[in-house]
Short mmCIF file of C-alpha atoms and ligand atoms in Angstrom, two decimals:
data_model
loop_
_atom_site.label_atom_id
_atom_site.label_comp_id
_atom_site.label_asym_id
_atom_site.label_seq_id
_atom_site.Cartn_x
_atom_site.Cartn_y
_atom_site.Cartn_z
CA MET Z 1 -105.74 -47.50 21.11
CA SER Z 2 -103.32 -49.48 23.74
CA LEU Z 3 -99.93 -50.30 22.33
CA ILE Z 4 -101.03 -54.17 22.52
CA GLU Z 5 -104.22 -54.22 20.46
CA ASN Z 6 -101.80 -52.36 17.82
CA LEU Z 7 -99.43 -55.14 17.48
CA ARG Z 8 -102.34 -57.29 17.61
CA ILE Z 9 -104.26 -55.64 14.52
CA ILE Z 10 -100.61 -56.13 12.52
CA LYS Z 11 -99.65 -59.15 13.98
CA GLU Z 12 -103.34 -60.86 12.58
CA SER Z 13 -102.67 -59.15 9.27
CA LEU Z 14 -99.40 -60.88 9.34
CA PRO Z 15 -98.51 -64.27 6.82
CA GLU Z 16 -97.33 -67.06 9.17
CA ASN Z 17 -93.88 -66.38 7.20
CA VAL Z 18 -93.38 -62.68 8.54
CA THR Z 19 -91.16 -62.03 11.21
CA LEU Z 20 -92.29 -58.34 12.55
CA VAL Z 21 -89.23 -56.43 13.46
CA ALA Z 22 -91.60 -54.18 16.31
CA VAL Z 23 -89.38 -50.90 16.01
CA SER Z 24 -89.09 -49.02 19.43
CA LYS Z 25 -86.03 -46.19 18.02
CA THR Z 26 -87.59 -42.95 20.47
CA LYS Z 27 -90.03 -44.93 22.84
CA PRO Z 28 -89.44 -45.47 26.05
CA VAL Z 29 -88.31 -49.05 27.83
CA GLU Z 30 -92.01 -49.06 29.81
CA ASP Z 31 -93.62 -49.19 26.15
CA ILE Z 32 -91.05 -52.33 25.33
CA GLN Z 33 -92.03 -53.88 28.22
CA ILE Z 34 -95.84 -53.84 27.70
CA LEU Z 35 -95.41 -55.74 24.18
CA TYR Z 36 -92.42 -57.73 25.74
CA ASN Z 37 -95.29 -59.00 28.01
CA ALA Z 38 -97.77 -59.91 25.04
CA GLY Z 39 -95.03 -62.20 23.49
CA GLN Z 40 -93.29 -59.03 20.95
CA LEU Z 41 -89.90 -60.44 20.98
CA ASP Z 42 -87.94 -59.29 18.02
CA PHE Z 43 -87.24 -54.97 18.69
CA GLY Z 44 -84.64 -52.86 16.19
CA GLU Z 45 -83.57 -49.45 17.16
CA ASN Z 46 -81.84 -47.32 14.76
CA ARG Z 47 -78.78 -45.86 17.32
CA VAL Z 48 -76.07 -47.85 19.18
CA GLN Z 49 -76.42 -45.89 22.44
CA GLU Z 50 -79.74 -46.29 22.57
CA LEU Z 51 -79.75 -49.69 21.58
CA VAL Z 52 -76.90 -50.56 24.35
CA SER Z 53 -79.09 -48.91 27.13
CA LYS Z 54 -82.29 -50.89 26.61
CA TYR Z 55 -80.74 -53.74 26.03
CA GLU Z 56 -79.05 -53.40 30.12
CA VAL Z 57 -82.41 -52.83 31.90
CA LEU Z 58 -85.01 -54.91 29.74
CA PRO Z 59 -85.95 -59.04 29.55
CA LYS Z 60 -81.85 -60.62 28.37
CA ASN Z 61 -84.60 -63.22 25.83
CA ILE Z 62 -85.23 -60.00 23.62
CA ARG Z 63 -83.89 -59.83 20.05
CA TRP Z 64 -82.46 -56.83 19.41
CA HIS Z 65 -82.17 -55.94 14.87
CA LEU Z 66 -79.70 -53.16 14.36
CA ILE Z 67 -81.84 -51.30 12.12
CA GLY Z 68 -80.10 -48.04 10.99
CA HIS Z 69 -77.07 -46.98 9.46
CA LEU Z 70 -74.24 -47.83 11.79
CA GLN Z 71 -71.03 -46.58 12.21
CA LYS Z 72 -68.02 -48.77 12.41
CA ASN Z 73 -66.65 -47.56 15.14
CA LYS Z 74 -69.43 -48.73 17.67
CA VAL Z 75 -69.68 -52.34 16.32
CA LYS Z 76 -67.40 -53.41 19.34
CA TYR Z 77 -70.79 -52.41 21.58
CA ILE Z 78 -73.46 -54.31 20.38
CA ALA Z 79 -71.58 -56.74 18.67
CA GLU Z 80 -71.51 -59.05 22.17
CA PHE Z 81 -75.46 -59.38 22.17
CA VAL Z 82 -77.17 -58.25 18.68
CA GLN Z 83 -79.62 -60.52 17.10
CA LEU Z 84 -79.20 -59.38 13.90
CA ILE Z 85 -77.77 -56.36 11.52
CA HIS Z 86 -79.91 -55.83 9.07
CA SER Z 87 -78.30 -52.04 7.59
CA ILE Z 88 -74.70 -53.86 6.24
CA ASP Z 89 -73.31 -50.89 3.67
CA SER Z 90 -69.74 -51.42 2.80
CA LYS Z 91 -66.87 -54.46 3.11
CA ASP Z 92 -65.71 -52.10 5.56
CA LEU Z 93 -68.56 -52.37 7.77
CA LEU Z 94 -68.85 -56.14 7.35
CA ASN Z 95 -64.55 -56.32 8.60
CA GLU Z 96 -65.38 -54.66 11.70
CA VAL Z 97 -68.34 -57.40 12.55
CA ASN Z 98 -66.26 -59.56 11.57
CA LYS Z 99 -63.06 -59.05 13.52
CA GLN Z 100 -65.92 -57.54 17.06
CA ALA Z 101 -66.95 -60.68 16.20
CA GLN Z 102 -64.62 -62.96 16.67
CA LYS Z 103 -63.74 -61.07 20.05
CA HIS Z 104 -66.76 -61.63 21.30
CA GLY Z 105 -66.46 -65.24 20.14
CA ARG Z 106 -70.14 -65.56 18.03
CA ILE Z 107 -71.12 -64.98 14.44
CA ILE Z 108 -73.57 -62.79 14.17
CA ASN Z 109 -76.24 -62.80 11.80
CA CYS Z 110 -76.10 -59.48 9.10
CA LEU Z 111 -77.82 -58.70 5.98
CA LEU Z 112 -76.86 -56.58 2.94
CA GLN Z 113 -78.50 -53.17 2.69
CA ILE Z 114 -79.09 -52.70 -0.75
CA ARG Z 115 -80.03 -49.24 -2.40
CA ILE Z 116 -83.08 -48.87 -4.30
CA ALA Z 117 -84.91 -46.06 -3.35
CA ASP Z 118 -84.61 -43.09 -5.31
CA GLU Z 119 -83.02 -40.55 -2.69
CA GLU Z 120 -79.37 -40.28 -2.18
CA THR Z 121 -79.71 -39.82 1.25
CA LYS Z 122 -80.84 -43.59 1.82
CA PHE Z 123 -77.52 -45.90 2.66
CA GLY Z 124 -77.21 -49.24 0.84
CA MET Z 125 -74.68 -51.40 -1.54
CA GLU Z 126 -75.36 -51.72 -5.74
CA LYS Z 127 -76.65 -54.99 -6.02
CA GLU Z 128 -73.09 -55.57 -7.69
CA GLU Z 129 -70.92 -55.02 -4.71
CA ALA Z 130 -73.11 -57.25 -3.17
CA GLN Z 131 -72.41 -59.89 -4.90
CA LEU Z 132 -68.80 -59.82 -4.67
CA ILE Z 133 -69.29 -59.73 -0.61
CA LEU Z 134 -71.45 -62.83 -1.19
CA ASN Z 135 -68.47 -64.83 -3.26
CA HIS Z 136 -65.86 -64.47 -0.37
CA CYS Z 137 -67.80 -63.91 2.75
CA LYS Z 138 -67.29 -67.78 3.58
CA THR Z 139 -63.50 -67.13 3.60
CA GLU Z 140 -63.45 -63.54 4.52
CA TYR Z 141 -65.80 -63.13 7.11
CA PRO Z 142 -66.38 -66.33 9.32
CA PHE Z 143 -67.34 -64.33 12.28
CA VAL Z 144 -70.33 -63.16 9.95
CA ASN Z 145 -72.69 -64.85 8.80
CA ILE Z 146 -74.43 -62.95 5.87
CA ILE Z 147 -78.94 -64.12 5.71
CA GLY Z 148 -80.36 -61.61 3.85
CA LEU Z 149 -81.20 -58.19 2.07
CA MET Z 150 -82.13 -55.54 3.13
CA GLY Z 151 -84.20 -52.14 1.67
CA MET Z 152 -85.50 -49.02 1.91
CA ALA Z 153 -88.40 -47.69 -0.41
CA THR Z 154 -88.40 -43.82 -1.32
CA PHE Z 155 -90.39 -41.96 0.91
CA THR Z 156 -93.36 -41.31 -1.34
CA GLU Z 157 -97.14 -41.91 -2.46
CA ASP Z 158 -96.58 -43.11 -5.49
CA GLU Z 159 -97.28 -46.82 -4.65
CA ASN Z 160 -96.87 -47.81 -7.79
CA GLN Z 161 -93.22 -46.96 -7.01
CA VAL Z 162 -92.73 -48.15 -3.97
CA ARG Z 163 -93.83 -51.39 -5.44
CA SER Z 164 -91.37 -51.80 -8.12
CA GLU Z 165 -88.50 -50.35 -5.61
CA PHE Z 166 -89.83 -53.98 -3.62
CA ARG Z 167 -89.80 -56.12 -6.56
CA ILE Z 168 -86.02 -54.88 -7.80
CA LEU Z 169 -85.34 -56.07 -4.68
CA LYS Z 170 -86.82 -59.06 -4.94
CA ASN Z 171 -85.62 -60.06 -7.75
CA TYR Z 172 -81.74 -59.29 -6.42
CA PHE Z 173 -83.00 -61.50 -3.41
CA ASP Z 174 -84.02 -64.36 -5.81
CA TYR Z 175 -81.45 -64.40 -7.71
CA PHE Z 176 -78.55 -64.40 -4.75
CA LYS Z 177 -80.66 -66.96 -3.38
CA ALA Z 178 -80.05 -69.50 -6.04
CA TYR Z 179 -76.34 -69.15 -5.67
CA TYR Z 180 -76.61 -69.00 -1.97
CA PRO Z 181 -79.05 -71.15 0.18
CA GLY Z 182 -77.79 -69.50 2.98
CA LEU Z 183 -80.61 -66.08 2.09
CA LYS Z 184 -83.38 -66.63 4.03
CA ILE Z 185 -84.57 -63.10 4.94
CA LEU Z 186 -85.45 -60.53 2.84
CA SER Z 187 -86.64 -57.50 4.89
CA MET Z 188 -88.78 -54.60 4.02
CA GLY Z 189 -91.35 -52.56 4.93
CA MET Z 190 -92.06 -49.80 7.48
CA SER Z 191 -95.34 -49.03 8.29
CA GLY Z 192 -96.43 -46.94 5.44
CA ASP Z 193 -95.62 -49.87 3.17
CA TYR Z 194 -95.26 -53.27 4.87
CA GLU Z 195 -98.57 -54.29 3.13
CA ILE Z 196 -97.04 -53.28 -0.38
CA ALA Z 197 -94.02 -55.77 0.85
CA ILE Z 198 -95.14 -58.26 1.89
CA GLU Z 199 -97.11 -58.49 -1.71
CA GLU Z 200 -93.24 -58.03 -3.02
CA GLY Z 201 -92.34 -61.27 -1.12
CA SER Z 202 -90.53 -59.69 2.03
CA ASN Z 203 -90.65 -61.97 4.75
CA MET Z 204 -89.53 -59.55 7.56
CA VAL Z 205 -90.89 -55.46 7.98
CA ARG Z 206 -89.43 -52.90 10.92
CA VAL Z 207 -92.45 -51.41 12.46
CA GLY Z 208 -92.61 -48.89 14.33
CA SER Z 209 -95.00 -46.06 14.59
CA ALA Z 210 -97.73 -47.95 13.55
CA ILE Z 211 -97.25 -50.24 16.41
CA PHE Z 212 -95.93 -47.06 18.91
CA GLY Z 213 -97.37 -44.15 17.62
CA SER Z 214 -95.37 -41.08 15.72
CA ARG Z 215 -91.82 -40.24 16.97
CA ASN Z 216 -91.33 -36.58 17.53
C1 PLP S 1 -87.52 -45.97 11.44
C2 PLP S 1 -87.87 -46.99 10.72
C3 PLP S 1 -88.33 -48.07 10.44
C4 PLP S 1 -90.05 -47.98 10.84
O1 PLP S 1 -90.09 -46.92 10.55
P1 PLP S 1 -91.83 -46.32 10.79
O2 PLP S 1 -92.69 -45.76 9.90
O3 PLP S 1 -92.30 -45.82 11.71
O4 PLP S 1 -92.36 -47.57 10.49
C5 PLP S 1 -88.24 -49.10 9.86
N1 PLP S 1 -86.63 -49.20 9.36
C6 PLP S 1 -85.64 -48.28 9.23
C7 PLP S 1 -84.51 -48.80 8.59
C8 PLP S 1 -85.72 -47.04 10.39
O5 PLP S 1 -85.07 -46.19 10.06
#
């Protein structure tokens, strides 16, 4: 099936309140351009270098999402244009984003990545650390706007486990939101689990292979 057809089918299956981030990592700019021409504006990448080189050649109204683990020393390369950083996993990183945002005269939207998976390899912070950051973000990080949470479920066939991990994150989200009404986005769900994520309250899904085909 064609890229556009894949996109259309997924978009039609999403509730109106759910934003689709098309995850274009490892895929050529030509593929992105095709989807852009079909009206898709939100794209996600997980590597800074790849993100920057795609940003440079593609239309400037694309909204670029950084979804993967971000090293502090690379924030400076994306600070000028990134739409949303999904993967804030430490205070240190947030500090650097704040610094680079100030330097570029803008406020950068961020999500706190929470570790919900049962896998050591996945990044993210604990609920307590997120709580501490949210308590102080207005004064400590004035050039950062924390607008939500992100999480990745365990890579497993066990749908019940995936569902319960998403449910935990949704509970954190609701809990924090009561204190910080600025939290609007709950980014959870990928190609293999976005339907479950939406059932559990996601309003932003990051879908790659189901649109672009599998990656090598
Ligand atoms: C690669 C990636 C995705 C998309 O994965 P698919 O399974 O191809 O949909 C989503 N989120 C993050 C953080 C990723 O790195």
